[in-house]
CSV table of C-alpha atoms in Angstrom, one decimal:
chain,number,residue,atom,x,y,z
B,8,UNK,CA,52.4,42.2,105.2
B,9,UNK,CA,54.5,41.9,102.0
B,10,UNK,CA,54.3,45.9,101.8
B,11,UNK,CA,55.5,46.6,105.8
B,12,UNK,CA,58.4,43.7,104.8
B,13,UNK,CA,59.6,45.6,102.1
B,14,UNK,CA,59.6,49.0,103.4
B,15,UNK,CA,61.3,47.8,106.8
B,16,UNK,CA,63.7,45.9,104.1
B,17,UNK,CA,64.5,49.4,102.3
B,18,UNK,CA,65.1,51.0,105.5
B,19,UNK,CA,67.5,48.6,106.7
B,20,UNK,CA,69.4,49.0,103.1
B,21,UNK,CA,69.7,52.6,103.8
B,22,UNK,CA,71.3,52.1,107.4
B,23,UNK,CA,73.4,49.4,106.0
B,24,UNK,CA,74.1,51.9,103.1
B,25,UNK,CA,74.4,55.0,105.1
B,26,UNK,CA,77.0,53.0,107.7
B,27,UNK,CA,78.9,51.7,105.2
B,28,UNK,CA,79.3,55.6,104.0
B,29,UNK,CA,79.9,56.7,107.1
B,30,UNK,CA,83.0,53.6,107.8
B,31,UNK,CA,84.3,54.2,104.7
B,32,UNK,CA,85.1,58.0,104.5
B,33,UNK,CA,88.6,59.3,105.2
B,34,UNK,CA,89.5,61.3,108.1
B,35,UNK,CA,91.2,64.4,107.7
B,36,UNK,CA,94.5,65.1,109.1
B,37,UNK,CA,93.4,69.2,110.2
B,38,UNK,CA,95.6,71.8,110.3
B,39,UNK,CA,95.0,75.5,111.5
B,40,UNK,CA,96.8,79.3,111.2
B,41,UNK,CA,95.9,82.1,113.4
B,42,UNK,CA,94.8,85.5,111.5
B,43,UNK,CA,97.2,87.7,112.3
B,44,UNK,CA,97.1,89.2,109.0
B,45,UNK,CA,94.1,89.0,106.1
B,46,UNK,CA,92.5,86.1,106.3
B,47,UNK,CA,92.1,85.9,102.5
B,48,UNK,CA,96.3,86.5,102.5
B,49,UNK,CA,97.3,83.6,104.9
B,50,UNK,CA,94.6,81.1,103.2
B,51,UNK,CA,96.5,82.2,100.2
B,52,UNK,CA,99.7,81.4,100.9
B,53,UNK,CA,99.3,78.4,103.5
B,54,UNK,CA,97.6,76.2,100.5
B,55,UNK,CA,100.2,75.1,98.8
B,56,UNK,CA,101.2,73.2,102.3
B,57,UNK,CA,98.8,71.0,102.0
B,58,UNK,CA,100.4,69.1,98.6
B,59,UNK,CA,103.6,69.3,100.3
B,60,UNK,CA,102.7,67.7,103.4
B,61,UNK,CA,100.5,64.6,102.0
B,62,UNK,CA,103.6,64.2,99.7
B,63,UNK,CA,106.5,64.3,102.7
B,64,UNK,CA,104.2,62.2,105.3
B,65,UNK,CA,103.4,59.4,102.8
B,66,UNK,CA,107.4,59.4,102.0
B,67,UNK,CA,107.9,58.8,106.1
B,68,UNK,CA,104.9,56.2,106.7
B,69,UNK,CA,106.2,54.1,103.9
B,70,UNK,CA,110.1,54.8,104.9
B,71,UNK,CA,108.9,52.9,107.9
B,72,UNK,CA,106.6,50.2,106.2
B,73,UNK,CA,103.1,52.1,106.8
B,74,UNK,CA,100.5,53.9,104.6
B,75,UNK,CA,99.9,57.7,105.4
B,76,UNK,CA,96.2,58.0,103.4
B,77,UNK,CA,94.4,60.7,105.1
B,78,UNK,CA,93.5,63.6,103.6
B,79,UNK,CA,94.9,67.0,104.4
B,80,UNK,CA,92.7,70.3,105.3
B,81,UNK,CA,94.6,73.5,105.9
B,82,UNK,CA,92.5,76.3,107.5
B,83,UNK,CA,92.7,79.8,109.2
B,84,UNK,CA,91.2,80.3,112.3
B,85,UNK,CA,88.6,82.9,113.3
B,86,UNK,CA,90.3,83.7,116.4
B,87,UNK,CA,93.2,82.9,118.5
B,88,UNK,CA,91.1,81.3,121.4
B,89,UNK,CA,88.9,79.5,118.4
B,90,UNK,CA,92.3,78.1,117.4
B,91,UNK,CA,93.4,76.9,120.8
B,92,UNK,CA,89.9,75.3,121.5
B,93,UNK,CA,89.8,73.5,118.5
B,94,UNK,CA,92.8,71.2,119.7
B,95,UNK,CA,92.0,71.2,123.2
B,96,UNK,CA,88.6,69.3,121.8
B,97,UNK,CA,90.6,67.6,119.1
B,98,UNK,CA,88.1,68.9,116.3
B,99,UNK,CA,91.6,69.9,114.8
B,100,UNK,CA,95.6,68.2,114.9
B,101,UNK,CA,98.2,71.1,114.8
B,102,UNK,CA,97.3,74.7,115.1
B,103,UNK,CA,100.3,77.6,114.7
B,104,UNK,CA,99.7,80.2,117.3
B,105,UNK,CA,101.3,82.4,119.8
B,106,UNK,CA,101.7,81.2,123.5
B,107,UNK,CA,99.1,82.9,125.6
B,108,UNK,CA,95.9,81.0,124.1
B,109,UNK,CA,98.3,78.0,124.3
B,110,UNK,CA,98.5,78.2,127.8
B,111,UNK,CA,94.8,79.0,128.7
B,112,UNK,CA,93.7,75.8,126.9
B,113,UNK,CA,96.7,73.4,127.4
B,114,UNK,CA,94.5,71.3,130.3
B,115,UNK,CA,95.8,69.9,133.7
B,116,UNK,CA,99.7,70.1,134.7
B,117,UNK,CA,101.2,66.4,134.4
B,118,UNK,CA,104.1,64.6,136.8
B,119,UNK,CA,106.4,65.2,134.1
B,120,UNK,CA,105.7,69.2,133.7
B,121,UNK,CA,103.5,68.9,130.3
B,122,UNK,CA,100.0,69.5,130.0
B,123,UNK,CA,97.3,67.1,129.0
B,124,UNK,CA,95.5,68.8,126.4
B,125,UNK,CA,97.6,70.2,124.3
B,126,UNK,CA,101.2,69.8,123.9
B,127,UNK,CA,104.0,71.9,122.3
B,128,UNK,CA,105.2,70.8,118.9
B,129,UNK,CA,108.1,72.9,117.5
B,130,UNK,CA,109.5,76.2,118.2
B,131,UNK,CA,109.2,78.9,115.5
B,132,UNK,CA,112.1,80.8,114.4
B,133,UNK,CA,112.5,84.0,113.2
B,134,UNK,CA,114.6,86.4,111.3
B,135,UNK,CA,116.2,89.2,114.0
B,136,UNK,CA,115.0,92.7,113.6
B,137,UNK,CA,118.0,94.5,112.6
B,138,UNK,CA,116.8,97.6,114.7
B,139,UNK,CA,117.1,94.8,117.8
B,140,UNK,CA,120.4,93.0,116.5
B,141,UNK,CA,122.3,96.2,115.9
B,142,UNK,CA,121.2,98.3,119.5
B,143,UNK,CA,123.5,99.0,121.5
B,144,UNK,CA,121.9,97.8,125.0
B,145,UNK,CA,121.8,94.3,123.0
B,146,UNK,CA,125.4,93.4,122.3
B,147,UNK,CA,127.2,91.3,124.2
B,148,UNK,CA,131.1,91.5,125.7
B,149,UNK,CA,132.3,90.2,122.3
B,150,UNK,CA,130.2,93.2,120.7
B,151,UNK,CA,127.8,90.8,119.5
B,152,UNK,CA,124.1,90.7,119.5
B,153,UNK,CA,123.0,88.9,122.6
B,154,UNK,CA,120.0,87.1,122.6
B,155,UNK,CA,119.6,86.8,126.0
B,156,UNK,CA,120.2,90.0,126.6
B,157,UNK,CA,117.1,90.8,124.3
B,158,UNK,CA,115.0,88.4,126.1
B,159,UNK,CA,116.0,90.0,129.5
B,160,UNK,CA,113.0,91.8,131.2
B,161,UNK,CA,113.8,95.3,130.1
B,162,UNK,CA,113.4,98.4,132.0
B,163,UNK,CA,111.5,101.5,130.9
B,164,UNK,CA,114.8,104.0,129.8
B,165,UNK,CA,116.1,100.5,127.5
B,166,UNK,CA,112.6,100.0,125.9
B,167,UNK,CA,112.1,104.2,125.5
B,168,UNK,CA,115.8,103.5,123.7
B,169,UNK,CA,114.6,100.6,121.6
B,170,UNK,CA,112.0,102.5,120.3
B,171,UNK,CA,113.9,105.4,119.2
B,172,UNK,CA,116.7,103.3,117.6
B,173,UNK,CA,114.8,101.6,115.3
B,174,UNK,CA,113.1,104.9,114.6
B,175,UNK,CA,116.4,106.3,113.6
B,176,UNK,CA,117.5,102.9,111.9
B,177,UNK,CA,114.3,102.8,109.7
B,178,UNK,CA,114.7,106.6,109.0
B,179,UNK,CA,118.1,106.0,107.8
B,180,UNK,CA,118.3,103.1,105.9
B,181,UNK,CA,116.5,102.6,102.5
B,182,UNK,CA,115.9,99.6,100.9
B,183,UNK,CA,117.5,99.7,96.9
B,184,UNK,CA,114.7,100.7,94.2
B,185,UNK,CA,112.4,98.0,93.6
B,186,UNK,CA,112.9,96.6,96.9
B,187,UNK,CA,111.6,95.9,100.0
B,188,UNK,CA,112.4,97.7,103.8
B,189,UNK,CA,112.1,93.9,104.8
B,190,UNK,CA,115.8,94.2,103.0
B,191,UNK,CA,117.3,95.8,105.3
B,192,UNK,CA,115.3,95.8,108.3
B,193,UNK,CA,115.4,91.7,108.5
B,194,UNK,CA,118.7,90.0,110.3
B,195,UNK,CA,118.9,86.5,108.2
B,196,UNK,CA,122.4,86.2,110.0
B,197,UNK,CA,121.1,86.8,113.7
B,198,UNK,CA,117.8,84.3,114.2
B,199,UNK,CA,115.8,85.4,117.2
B,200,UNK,CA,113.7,83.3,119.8
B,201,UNK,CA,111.6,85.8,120.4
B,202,UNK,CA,109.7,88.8,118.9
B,203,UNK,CA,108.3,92.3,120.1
B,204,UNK,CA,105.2,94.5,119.9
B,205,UNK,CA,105.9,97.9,118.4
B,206,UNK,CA,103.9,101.0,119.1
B,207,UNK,CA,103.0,102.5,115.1
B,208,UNK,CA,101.4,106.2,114.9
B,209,UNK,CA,100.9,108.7,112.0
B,210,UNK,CA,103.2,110.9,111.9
B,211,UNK,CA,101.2,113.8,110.7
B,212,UNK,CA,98.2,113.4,113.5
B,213,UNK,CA,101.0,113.6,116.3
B,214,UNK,CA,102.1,116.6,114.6
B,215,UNK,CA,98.5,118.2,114.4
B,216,UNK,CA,97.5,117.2,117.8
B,217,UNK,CA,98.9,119.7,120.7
B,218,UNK,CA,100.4,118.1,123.3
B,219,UNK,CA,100.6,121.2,125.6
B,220,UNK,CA,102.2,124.8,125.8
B,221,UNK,CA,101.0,125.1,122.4
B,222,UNK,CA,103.7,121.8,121.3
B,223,UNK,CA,102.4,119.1,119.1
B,224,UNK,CA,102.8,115.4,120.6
B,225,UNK,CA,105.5,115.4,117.6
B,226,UNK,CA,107.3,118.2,118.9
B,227,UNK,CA,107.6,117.0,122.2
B,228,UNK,CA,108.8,113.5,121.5
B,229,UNK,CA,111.3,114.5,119.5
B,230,UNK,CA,112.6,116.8,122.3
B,231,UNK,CA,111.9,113.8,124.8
B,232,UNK,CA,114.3,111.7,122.2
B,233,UNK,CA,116.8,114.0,121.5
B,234,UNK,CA,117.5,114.3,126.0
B,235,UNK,CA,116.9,110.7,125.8
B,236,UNK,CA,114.7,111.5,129.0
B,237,UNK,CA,112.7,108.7,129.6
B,238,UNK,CA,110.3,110.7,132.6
B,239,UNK,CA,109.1,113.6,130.0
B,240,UNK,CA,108.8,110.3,127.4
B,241,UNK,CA,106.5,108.4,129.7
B,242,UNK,CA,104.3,111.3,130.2
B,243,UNK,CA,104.0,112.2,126.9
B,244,UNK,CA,102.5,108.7,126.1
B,245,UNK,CA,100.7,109.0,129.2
B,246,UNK,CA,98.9,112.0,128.3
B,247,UNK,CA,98.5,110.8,124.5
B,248,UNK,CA,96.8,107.6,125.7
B,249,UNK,CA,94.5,109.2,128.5
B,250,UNK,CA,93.6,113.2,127.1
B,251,UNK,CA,94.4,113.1,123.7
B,252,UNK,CA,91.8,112.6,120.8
B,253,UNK,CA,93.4,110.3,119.1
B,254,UNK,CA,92.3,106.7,118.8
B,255,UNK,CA,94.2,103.4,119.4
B,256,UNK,CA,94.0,100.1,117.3
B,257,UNK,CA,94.8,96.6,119.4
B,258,UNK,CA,93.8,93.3,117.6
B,259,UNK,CA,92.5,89.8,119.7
B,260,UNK,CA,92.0,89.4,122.9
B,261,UNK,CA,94.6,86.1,123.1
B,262,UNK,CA,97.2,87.9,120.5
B,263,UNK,CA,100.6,88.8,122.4
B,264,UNK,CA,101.8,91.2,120.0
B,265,UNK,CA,98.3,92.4,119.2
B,266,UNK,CA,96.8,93.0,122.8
B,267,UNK,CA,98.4,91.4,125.5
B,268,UNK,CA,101.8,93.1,125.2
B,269,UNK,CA,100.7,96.3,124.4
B,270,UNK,CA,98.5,96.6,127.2
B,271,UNK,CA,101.4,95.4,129.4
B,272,UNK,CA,103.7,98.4,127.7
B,273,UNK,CA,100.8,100.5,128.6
B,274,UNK,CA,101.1,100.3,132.7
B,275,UNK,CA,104.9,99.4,132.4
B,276,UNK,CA,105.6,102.3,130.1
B,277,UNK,CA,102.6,105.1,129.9
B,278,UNK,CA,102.1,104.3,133.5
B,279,UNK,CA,98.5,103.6,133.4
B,280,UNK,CA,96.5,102.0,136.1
B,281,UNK,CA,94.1,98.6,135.8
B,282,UNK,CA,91.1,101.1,136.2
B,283,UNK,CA,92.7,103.8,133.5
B,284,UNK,CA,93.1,101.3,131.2
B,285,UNK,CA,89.9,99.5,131.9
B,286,UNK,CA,88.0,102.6,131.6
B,287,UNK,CA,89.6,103.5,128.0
B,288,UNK,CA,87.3,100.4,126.9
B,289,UNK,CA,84.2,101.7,127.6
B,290,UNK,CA,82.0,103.5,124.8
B,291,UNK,CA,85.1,103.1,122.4
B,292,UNK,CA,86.2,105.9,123.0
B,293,UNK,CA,89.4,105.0,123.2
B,294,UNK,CA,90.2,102.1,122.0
B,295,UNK,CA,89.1,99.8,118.0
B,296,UNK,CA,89.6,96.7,117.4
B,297,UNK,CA,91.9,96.2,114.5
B,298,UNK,CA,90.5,93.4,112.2
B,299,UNK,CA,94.7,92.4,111.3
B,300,UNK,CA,97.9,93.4,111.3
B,301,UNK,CA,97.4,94.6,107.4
B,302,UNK,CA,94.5,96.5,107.8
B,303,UNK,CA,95.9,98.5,111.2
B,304,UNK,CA,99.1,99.4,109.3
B,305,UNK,CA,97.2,100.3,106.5
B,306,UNK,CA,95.3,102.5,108.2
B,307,UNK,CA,97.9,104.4,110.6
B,308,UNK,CA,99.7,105.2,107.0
B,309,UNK,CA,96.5,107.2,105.5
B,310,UNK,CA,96.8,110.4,107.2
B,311,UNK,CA,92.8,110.8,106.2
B,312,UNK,CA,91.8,107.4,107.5
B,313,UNK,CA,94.0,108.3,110.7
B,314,UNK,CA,93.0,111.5,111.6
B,315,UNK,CA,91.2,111.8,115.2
B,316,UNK,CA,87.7,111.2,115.0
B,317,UNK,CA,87.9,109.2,111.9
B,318,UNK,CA,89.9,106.4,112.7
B,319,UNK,CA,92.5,105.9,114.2
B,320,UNK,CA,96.3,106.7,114.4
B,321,UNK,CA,98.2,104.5,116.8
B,322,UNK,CA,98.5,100.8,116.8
B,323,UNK,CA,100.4,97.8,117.5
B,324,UNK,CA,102.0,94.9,116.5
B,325,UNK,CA,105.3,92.8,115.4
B,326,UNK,CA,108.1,93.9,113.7
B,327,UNK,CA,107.2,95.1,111.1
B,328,UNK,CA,103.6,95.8,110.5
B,329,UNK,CA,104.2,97.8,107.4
B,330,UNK,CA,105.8,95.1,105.4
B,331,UNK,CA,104.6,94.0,102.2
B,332,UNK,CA,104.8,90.0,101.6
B,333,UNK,CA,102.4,91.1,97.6
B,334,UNK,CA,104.8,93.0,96.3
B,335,UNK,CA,102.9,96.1,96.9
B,336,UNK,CA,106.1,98.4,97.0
B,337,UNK,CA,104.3,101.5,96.6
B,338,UNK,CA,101.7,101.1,99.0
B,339,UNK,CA,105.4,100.1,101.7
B,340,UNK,CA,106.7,103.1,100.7
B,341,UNK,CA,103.8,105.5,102.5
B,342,UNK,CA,103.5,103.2,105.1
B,343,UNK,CA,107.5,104.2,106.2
B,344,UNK,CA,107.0,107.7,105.4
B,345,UNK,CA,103.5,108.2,107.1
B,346,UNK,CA,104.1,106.0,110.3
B,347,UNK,CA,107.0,105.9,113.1
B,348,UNK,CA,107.6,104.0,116.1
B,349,UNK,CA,106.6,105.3,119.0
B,350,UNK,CA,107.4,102.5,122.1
B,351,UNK,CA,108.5,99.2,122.4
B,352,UNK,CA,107.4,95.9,124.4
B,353,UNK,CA,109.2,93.4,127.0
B,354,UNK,CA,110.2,90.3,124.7
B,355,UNK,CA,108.0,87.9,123.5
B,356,UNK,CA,108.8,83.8,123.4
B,357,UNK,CA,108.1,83.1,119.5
B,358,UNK,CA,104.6,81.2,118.6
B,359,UNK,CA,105.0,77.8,118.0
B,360,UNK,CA,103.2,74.4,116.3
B,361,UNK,CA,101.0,72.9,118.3
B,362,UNK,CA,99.3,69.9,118.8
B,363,UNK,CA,96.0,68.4,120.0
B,364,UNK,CA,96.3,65.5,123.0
B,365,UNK,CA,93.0,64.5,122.7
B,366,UNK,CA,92.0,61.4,121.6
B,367,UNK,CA,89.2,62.3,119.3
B,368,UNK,CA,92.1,64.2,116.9
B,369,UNK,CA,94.6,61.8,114.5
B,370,UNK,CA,97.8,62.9,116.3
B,371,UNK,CA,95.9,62.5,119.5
B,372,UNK,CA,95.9,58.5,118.4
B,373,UNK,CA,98.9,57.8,116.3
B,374,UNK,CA,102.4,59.1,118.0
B,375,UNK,CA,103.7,57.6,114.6
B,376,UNK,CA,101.7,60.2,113.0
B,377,UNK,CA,102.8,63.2,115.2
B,378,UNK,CA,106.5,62.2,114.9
B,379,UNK,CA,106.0,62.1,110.8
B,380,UNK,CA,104.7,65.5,111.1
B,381,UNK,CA,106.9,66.9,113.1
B,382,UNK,CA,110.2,65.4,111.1
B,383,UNK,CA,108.2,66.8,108.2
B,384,UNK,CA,107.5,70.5,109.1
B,385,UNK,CA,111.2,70.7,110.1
B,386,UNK,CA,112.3,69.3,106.8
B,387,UNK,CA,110.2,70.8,104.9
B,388,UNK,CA,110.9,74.3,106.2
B,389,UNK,CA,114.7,73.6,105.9
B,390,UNK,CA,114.8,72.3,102.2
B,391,UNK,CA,111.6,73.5,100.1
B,392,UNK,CA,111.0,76.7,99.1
B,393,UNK,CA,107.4,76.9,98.3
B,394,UNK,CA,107.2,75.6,102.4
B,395,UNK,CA,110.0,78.7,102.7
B,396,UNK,CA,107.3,80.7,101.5
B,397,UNK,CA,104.4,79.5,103.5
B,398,UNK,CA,105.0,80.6,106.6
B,399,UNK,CA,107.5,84.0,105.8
B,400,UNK,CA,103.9,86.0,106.1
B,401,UNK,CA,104.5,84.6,109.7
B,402,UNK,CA,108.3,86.0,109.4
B,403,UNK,CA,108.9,82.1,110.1
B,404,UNK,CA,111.9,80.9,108.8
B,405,UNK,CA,112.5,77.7,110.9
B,406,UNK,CA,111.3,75.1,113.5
B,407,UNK,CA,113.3,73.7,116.7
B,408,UNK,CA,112.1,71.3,118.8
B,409,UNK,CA,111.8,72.4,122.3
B,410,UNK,CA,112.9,70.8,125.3
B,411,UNK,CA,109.3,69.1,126.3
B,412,UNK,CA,110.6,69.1,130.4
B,413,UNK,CA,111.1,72.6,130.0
B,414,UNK,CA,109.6,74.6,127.3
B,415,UNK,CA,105.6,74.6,129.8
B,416,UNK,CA,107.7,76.5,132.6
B,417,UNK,CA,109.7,78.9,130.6
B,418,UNK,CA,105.6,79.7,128.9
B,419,UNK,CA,104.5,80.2,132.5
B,420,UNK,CA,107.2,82.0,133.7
B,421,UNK,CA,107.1,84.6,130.7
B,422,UNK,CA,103.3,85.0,131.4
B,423,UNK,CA,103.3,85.7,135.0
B,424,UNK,CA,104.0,89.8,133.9
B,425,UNK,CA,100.3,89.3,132.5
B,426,UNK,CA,98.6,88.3,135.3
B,427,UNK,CA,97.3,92.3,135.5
B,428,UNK,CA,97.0,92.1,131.6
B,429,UNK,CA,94.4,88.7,132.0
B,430,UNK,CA,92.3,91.3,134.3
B,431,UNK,CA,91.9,93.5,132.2
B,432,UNK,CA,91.1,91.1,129.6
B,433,UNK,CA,88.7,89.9,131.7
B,434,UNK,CA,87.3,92.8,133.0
B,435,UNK,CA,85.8,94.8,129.1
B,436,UNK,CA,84.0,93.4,126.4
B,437,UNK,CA,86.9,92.8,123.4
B,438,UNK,CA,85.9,90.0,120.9
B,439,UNK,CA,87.5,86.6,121.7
């Protein structure tokens, strides 16, 4: 009896032990980036925000007689719908990502226009493309670039004239020795709302492949660009896309710049049908799955990795794809001499923080909490460097907060030109 006492004795010291573990272990604020570029890169450069941010929210809790004392764990997603998930469950607090996973995981619509899930943080802000700021079809009366004229929904001749401009812009303009093309292809003094997919192909594959009447693709787009004629343009990526050889990089499923956009440029532009498109998919025959934005550019620019048959020579993706952020000058340089734009995309609203409305997550709990880190992120963005640095690999260079009433509806209203994109999507097998 003494025995059975003393073993149901120990057991209760290990549940009282083991609860007392359990009650007295931290919880960890959790924040997540989407991998849009290497993975090994972004979880790089996003550490360092994890000292900054325990240091800036302890300085608000106690500016308004609190404690902040939860530890803080800065991750990178596997995937864009992982990412969007993970807050909708509130197994993480504040994710970065672009809109489109947002809105397929944000929850139920509420009375006041938000969403119940997940809710919209802070707007990202970019640096302008100078190949956008400086066009022509962008300036307003005062001969100024116009933002909304940018974010317009663009017809196929201004898109086919995008394209070509930057083209021309990135052709003629050279960065100084020992610098980078982000010098002169980045706008500090024109900030943009929104961003773009760009359509990337090696320029010696276009050249090798014949279009027809014994012309290369090469040959007959520059033609096609010098008569700015947007009809023999569209069918020259028309037939490059559907009869050509040449393969075609697009990245995640949920990625806008990556898959969503480009597909969209595809009907809109090329003039490809649901069932074209869909039927690209099958067999990769077509179409590869790009593991980033790094290893795509890298790619297009090595003309023997990008030859037909061996990999593949087109791809997608923001301005610009070919950027270093390592330093690697050498490896930028090929990139611009190997690879040209080809096409451009509609507008794209910028990504944005987001945050988790669940109550299982911190911010989900503590609106104190969420307003710290939101005060935070913009402060920290606007006056430390090393936070400077943490999201440029983004091409981040600020946060504005939205207008909560009205930020949901502009997201829907942007993504109702996918509605034949989400098809599609739904339609092949692509990763998440």
């Amino acid at each position: 009896m003494k025995k059975l006492i003393s073993i149901i004795s120990s057991i209760g010291l290990v549940a009282i032990s083991s609860l007392a573990v359990v009650s007295c272990r931290t919880p960890k604020l959790e924040i997540l980036f989407v991998p849009s570029r290497s993975g090994t890169d972004i979880t790089a450069q996003v550490a360092p925000l994890r000292g900054l941010l325990t240091k800036k929210l302890k300085e608000l809790a106690k500016a308004r007689g609190e404690e902040f004392n939860k530890a803080v764990k800065v991750d990178v997603s596997t995937s864009y719908s992982a990412a969007a998930k993970s807050l909708a469950g509130g197994s993480v607090d504040i994710a970065l990502m672009p809109i489109q996973p947002y809105a397929e995981n944000r929850g139920e619509k509420q009375e006041d226009g938000t969403y119940d899930k997940i809710g919209f943080l802070l707007s990202s802000g970019r640096r302008g493309a100078k190949p956008d700021t400086t066009f022509e079809g962008f300036q307003g009366e005062d001969k100024k670039f116009s933002n909304d004229k940018a974010i317009s929904d663009l017809k196929g001749q201004d898109l086919f004239g995008l394209a070509n401009w930057y083209q021309e812009y990135a052709t003629t303009n050279k960065p100084e020795e020992g610098k980078s093309y982000a010098t002169v292809l980045e706008d500090d003094t024109n900030p943009a709302s929104y961003y773009r997919s760009y359509v990337y192909a090696n320029t010696s594959v276009l050249q090798q492949t014949i279009y027809k009447d014994q012309k290369s693709y090469k040959v007959a787009l520059d033609e096609a660009r010098k008569s700015k004629n947007f009809e023999d343009y569209q069918q020259i990526m028309k037939s490059l896309i559907l009869q050509s050889n040449i393969k075609i990089s697009l990245g995640d499923k949920k990625s806008s710049a990556g898959f969503s956009y480009p597909v969209l440029w595809m009907k809109e532009i090329a003039g490809l049908t649901n069932e074209e498109i869909v039927g690209l998919f099958k067999g990769g025959k077509k179409f590869i799955k790009g593991k980033d934005y790094d290893t795509i550019a890298s790619t297009i620019g090595d003309n023997a990795e990008a030859k037909a048959g061996n990999g593949y020579a087109i791809g997608f993706g923001f301005s610009d794809i070919r950027f270093t952020r390592s330093g690697k000058l050498d490896h930028e340089k090929k990139l611009f001499e190997n690879v040209e734009i080809i096409g451009a995309s509609q507008a794209i609203i910028n990504d944005g923080i987001m945050y988790s409305k669940n109550k299982k997550s911190l911010v989900g709990k503590d609106q104190n909490l969420l307003n710290d880190l939101k005060k935070g992120l913009l402060n920290l963005i606007k006056e430390d460097q090393e936070a400077k640095k943490v999201f440029s690999i983004y091409n981040i260079t600020n946060f504005v907060e939205p207008d909560s009433k009205k930020i949901d509806s502009d997201i829907t209203d942007s993504l109702k030109k996918l509605d034949d994109v989400t098809k599609i999507a739904d339609a092949i097998t692509w990763g998440a």
